[in-house]
Coordinates of C-alpha atoms and ligand atoms in Angstrom, one line a residue:
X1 CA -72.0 -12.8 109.3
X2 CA -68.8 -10.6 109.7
X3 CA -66.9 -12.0 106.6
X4 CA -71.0 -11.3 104.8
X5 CA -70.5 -7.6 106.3
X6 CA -66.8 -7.4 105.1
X7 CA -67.7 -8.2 101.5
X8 CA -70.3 -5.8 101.4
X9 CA -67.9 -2.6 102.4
X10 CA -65.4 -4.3 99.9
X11 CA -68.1 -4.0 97.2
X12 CA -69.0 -0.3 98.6
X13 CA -65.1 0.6 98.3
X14 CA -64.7 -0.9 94.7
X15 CA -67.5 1.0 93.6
X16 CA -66.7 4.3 91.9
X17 CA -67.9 7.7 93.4
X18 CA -67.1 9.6 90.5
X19 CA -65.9 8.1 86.5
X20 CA -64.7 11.1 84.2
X21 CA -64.3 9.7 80.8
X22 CA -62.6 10.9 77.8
X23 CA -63.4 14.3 78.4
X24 CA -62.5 16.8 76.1
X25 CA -63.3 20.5 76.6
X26 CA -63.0 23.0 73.4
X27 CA -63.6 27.1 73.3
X28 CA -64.2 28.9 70.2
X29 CA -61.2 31.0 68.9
X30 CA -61.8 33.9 66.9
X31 CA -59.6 34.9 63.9
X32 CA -59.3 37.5 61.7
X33 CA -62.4 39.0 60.4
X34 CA -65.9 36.7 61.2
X35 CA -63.1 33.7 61.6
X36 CA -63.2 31.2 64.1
X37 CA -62.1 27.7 65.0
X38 CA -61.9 25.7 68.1
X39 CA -59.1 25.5 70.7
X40 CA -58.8 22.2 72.4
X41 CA -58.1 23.0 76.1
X42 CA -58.7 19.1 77.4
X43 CA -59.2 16.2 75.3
X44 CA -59.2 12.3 76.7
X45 CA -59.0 13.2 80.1
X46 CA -59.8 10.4 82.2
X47 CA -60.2 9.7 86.2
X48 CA -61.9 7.7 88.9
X49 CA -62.4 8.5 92.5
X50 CA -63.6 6.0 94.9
X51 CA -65.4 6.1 98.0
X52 CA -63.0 7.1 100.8
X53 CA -60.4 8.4 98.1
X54 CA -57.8 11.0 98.3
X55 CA -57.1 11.8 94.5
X56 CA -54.4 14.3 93.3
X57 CA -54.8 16.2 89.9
X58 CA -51.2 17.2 89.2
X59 CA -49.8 19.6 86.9
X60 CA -48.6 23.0 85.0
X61 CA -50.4 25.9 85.1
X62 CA -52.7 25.8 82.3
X63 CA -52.9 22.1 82.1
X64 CA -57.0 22.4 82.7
X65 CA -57.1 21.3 86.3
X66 CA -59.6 24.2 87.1
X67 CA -61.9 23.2 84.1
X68 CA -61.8 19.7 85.2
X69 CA -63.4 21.0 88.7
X70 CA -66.1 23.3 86.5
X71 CA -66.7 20.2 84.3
X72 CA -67.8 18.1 87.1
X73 CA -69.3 20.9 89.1
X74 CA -71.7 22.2 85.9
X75 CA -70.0 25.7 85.6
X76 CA -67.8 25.9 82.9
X77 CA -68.7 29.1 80.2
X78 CA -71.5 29.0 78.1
X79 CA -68.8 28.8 74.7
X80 CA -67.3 25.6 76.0
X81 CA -68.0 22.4 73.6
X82 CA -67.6 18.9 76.1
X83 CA -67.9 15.9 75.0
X84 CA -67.2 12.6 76.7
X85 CA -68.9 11.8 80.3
X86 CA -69.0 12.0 83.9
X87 CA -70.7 9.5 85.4
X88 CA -71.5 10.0 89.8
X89 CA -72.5 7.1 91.9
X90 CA -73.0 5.1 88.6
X91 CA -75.0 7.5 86.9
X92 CA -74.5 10.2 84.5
X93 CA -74.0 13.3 85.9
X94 CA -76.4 15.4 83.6
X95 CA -76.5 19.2 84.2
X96 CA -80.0 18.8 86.0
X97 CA -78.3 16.6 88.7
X98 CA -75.1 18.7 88.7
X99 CA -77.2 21.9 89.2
X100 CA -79.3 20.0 92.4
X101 CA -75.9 18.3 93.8
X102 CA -73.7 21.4 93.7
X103 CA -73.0 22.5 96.5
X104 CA -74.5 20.2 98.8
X105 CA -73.3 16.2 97.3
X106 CA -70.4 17.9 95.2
X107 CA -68.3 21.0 96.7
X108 CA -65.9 23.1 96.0
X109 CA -63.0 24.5 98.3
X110 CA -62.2 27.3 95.7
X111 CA -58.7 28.6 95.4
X112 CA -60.1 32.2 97.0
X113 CA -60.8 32.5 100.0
X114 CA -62.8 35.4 99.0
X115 CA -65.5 33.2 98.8
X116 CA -66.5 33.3 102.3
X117 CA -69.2 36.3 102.6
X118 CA -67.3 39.6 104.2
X119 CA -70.1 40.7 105.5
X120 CA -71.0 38.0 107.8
X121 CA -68.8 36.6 111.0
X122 CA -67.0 33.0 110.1
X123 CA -68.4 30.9 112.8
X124 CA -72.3 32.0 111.5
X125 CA -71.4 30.9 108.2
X126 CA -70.2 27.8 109.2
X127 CA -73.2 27.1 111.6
X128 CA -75.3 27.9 108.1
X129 CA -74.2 24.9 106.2
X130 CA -75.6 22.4 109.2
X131 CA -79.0 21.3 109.3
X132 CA -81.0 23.1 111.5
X133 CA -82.3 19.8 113.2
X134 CA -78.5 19.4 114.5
X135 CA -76.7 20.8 117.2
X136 CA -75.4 23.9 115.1
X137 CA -73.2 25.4 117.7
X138 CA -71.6 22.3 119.3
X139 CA -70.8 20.6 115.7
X140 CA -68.9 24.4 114.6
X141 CA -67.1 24.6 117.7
X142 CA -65.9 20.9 117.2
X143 CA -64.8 21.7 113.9
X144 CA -62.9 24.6 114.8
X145 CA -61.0 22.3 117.6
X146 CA -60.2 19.6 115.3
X147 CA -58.7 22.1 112.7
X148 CA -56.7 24.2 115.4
X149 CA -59.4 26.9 115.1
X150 CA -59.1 28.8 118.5
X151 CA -63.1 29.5 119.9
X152 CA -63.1 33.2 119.4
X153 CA -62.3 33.4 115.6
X154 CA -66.1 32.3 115.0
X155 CA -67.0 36.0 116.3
X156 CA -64.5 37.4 113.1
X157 CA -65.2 38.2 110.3
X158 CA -63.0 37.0 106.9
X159 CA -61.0 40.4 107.0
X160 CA -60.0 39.7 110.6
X161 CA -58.6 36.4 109.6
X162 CA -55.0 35.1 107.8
X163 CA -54.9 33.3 104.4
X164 CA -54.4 30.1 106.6
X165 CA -57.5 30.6 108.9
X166 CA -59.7 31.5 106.4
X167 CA -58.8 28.6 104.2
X168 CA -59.0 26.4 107.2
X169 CA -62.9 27.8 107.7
X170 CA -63.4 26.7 104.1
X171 CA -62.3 23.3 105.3
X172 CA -64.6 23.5 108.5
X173 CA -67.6 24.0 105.8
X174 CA -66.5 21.2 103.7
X175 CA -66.3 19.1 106.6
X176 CA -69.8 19.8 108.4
X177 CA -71.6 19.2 104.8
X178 CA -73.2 16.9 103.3
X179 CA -70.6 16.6 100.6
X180 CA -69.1 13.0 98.9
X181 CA -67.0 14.3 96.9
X182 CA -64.8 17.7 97.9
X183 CA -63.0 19.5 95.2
X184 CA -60.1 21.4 96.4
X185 CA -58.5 23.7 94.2
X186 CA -55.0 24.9 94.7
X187 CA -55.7 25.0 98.1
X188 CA -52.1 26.1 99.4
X189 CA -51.1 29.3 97.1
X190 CA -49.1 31.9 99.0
X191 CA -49.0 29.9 102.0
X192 CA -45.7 29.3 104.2
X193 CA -44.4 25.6 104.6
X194 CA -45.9 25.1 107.6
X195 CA -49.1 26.4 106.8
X196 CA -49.0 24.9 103.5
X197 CA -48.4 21.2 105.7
X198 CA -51.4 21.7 108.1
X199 CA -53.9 23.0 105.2
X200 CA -52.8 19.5 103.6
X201 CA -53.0 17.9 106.7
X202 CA -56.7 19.6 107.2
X203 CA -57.8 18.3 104.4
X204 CA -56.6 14.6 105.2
X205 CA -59.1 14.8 107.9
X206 CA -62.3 15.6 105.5
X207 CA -61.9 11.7 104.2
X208 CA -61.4 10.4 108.2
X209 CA -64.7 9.2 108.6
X210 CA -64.3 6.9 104.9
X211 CA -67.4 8.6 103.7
X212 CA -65.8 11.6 102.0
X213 CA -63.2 11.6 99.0
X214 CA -61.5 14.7 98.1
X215 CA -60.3 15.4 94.9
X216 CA -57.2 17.9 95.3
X217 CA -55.9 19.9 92.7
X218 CA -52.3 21.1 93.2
X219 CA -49.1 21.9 91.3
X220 CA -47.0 21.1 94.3
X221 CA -46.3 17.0 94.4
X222 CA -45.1 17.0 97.7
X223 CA -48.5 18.3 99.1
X224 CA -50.4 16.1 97.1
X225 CA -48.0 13.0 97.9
X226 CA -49.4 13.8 101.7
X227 CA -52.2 12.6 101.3
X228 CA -53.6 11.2 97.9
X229 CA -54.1 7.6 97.3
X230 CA -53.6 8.6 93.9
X231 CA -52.0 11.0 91.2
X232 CA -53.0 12.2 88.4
X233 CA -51.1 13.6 86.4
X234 CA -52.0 15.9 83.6
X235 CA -50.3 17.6 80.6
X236 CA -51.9 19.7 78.5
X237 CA -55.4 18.6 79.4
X238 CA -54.5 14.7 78.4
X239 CA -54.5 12.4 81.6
X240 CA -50.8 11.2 81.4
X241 CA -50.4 8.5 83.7
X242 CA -52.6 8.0 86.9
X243 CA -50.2 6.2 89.3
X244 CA -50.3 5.4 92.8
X245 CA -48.8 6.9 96.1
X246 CA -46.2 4.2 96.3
X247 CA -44.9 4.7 93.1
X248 CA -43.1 8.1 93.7
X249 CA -40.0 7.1 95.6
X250 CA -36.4 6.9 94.8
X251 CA -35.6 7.9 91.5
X252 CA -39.3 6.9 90.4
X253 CA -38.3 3.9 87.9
X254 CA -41.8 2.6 88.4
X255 CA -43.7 5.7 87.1
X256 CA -45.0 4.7 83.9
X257 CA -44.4 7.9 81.7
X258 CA -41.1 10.0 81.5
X259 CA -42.9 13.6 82.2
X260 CA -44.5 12.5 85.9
X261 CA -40.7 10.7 86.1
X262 CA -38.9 14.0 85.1
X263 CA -42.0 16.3 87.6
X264 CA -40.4 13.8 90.2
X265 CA -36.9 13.9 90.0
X266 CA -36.8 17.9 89.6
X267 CA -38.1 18.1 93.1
X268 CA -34.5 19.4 94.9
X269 CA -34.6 17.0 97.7
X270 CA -34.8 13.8 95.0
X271 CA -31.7 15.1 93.4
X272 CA -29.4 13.1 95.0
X273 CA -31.2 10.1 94.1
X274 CA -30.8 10.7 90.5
X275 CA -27.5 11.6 90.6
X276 CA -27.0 7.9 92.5
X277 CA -28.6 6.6 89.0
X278 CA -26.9 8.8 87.0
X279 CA -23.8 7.4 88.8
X280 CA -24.9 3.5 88.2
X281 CA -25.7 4.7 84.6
X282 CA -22.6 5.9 83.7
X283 CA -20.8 3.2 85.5
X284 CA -22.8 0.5 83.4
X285 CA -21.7 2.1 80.3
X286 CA -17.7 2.6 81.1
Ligands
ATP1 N1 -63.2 30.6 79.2 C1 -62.1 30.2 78.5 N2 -62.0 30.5 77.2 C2 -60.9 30.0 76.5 N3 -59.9 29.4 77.1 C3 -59.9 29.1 78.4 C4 -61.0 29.5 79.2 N4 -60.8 29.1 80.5 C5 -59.6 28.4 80.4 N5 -59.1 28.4 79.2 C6 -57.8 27.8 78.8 O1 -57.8 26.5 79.2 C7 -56.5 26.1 79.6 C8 -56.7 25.4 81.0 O2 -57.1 26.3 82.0 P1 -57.2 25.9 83.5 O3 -57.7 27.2 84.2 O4 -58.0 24.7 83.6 O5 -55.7 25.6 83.9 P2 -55.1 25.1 85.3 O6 -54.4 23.8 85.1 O7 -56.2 25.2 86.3 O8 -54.0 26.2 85.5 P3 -53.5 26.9 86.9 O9 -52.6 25.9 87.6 O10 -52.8 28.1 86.5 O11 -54.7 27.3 87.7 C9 -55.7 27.3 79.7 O12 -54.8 27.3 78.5 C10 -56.6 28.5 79.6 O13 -56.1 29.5 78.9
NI2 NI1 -56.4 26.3 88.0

């Protein structure tokens, strides 16, 4: 009976929560005169998530991270051509279902915190996200706890609040929803070290439960090397190479493609590594 009840979360696990397939994302470009053409901003982009998954979408600015998150979410500008497909829990994810699971199955942590409403206080806009046949009050204030949230900053409102506090009461909302699948994008910008570590660490705790997979979107390895199960790792809106946690340590010989190797060993504190394979290099050679 167990090894029967094993197999089945095995199956759950191996199945995919979310399948983004050769995606390619165009806008039009307009010349001189009545002139136009398309610009390709993503093309082939592929990337699973499973249940239970931490996934880290690495790369530059510009790269198309953010349209990634507004292709999946159904938000990207009227004047973008996308072709390819996303399929969610096995199915396609048409803009019907994208528009009815927004927000609810599928949400966003956006990169502003100026998306929480200034007008009402934090811990009421929390509470508003719960079902109202749950215990509202208890569920917020347990929320708050786990996230380091003292009780009284429910009674604040956003301008009353740091960067890190507010984007920990963004969390808090991802947390008591419904939500499968978490985007979070850039989560971390302007935030100190520490800050930047417990945000990470915050978000860690959204996927604790095994129900939940977050997809984070970052710049900054180190944070996503936290927590993800996976990178990857885009370059001018290609997927480059998708590779697991494990496989960014020492000098990274077993990343598959020389960018992610070269994003690797430019972080300062892997520096000494290389050299210690520059050294074996050049000693191989004299
Ligand atoms: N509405 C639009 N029309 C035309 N081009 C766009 C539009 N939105 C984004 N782009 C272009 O698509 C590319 C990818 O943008 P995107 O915002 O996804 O990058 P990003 O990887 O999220 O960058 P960052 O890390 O700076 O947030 C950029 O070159 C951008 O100029
Ligand atoms: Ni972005």
């Amino acid at each position: 009976m167990k090894t029967e009840n094993n197999k089945h979360i095995n199956r759950q696990k191996d199945r995919l929560l979310l399948e983004v397939k050769h995606l390619s994302i165009a806008f039009p470009q307009f010349l001189k005169g009545f002139q136009q053409t398309q610009i390709q901003v993503i093309s082939d982009f592929e990337m699973t998530i499973k249940p239970g998954e931490v996934v880290a979408v690495i790369g530059a600015s510009g790269a198309g991270k953010s349209l990634l998150a507004d292709a999946i979410l159904g938000i990207l500008p009227k004047t973008a051509t996308v072709g390819g497909k996303i399929n969610y829990r096995g199915k396609l994810l048409s803009s019907p279902r994208q528009k009815s699971l927004r927000g609810k199955e599928i949400a966003l942590i956006p990169q502003s915190v100026k998306a929480l409403n200034p007008l009402i206080k934090v811990g009421k806009q929390v509470r508003d996200v719960i079902p109202a046949y749950q215990n509202k009050k208890e569920l917020q204030e347990e929320a708050f706890y786990k996230l380091g949230l003292s009780p009284e900053i429910s009674g604040r409102f956003p301008h009353q609040l740091s960067g890190g506090m507010a984007r920990r009461v963004l969390i808090a909302t991802a947390m008591l929803s419904k939500a499968r699948l978490v985007i979070a994008d850039e989560p971390t910008p302007g935030l100190d070290e520490c800050l930047r570590n417990e945000v990470i660490s915050d978000l860690s705790k959204l996927v604790n439960d095994g129900e939940r997979s977050v997809m984070l979107i970052t710049h900054d390895i180190n944070a996503a090397l936290k927590i993800a199960d996976r990178i990857v790792v885009v370059k001018n809106g290609k997927t480059i190479e998708t590779a697991p946690n494990e496989a960014f340590r020492k000098d990274g010989k077993e990343l598959q493609h020389a960018y992610t190797r070269a994003l690797w060993q430019a972080l300062p504190e892997n520096w000494s590594n290389v050299r210690q394979d520059l050294k074996g290099f050049k000693s191989s050679i004299i």
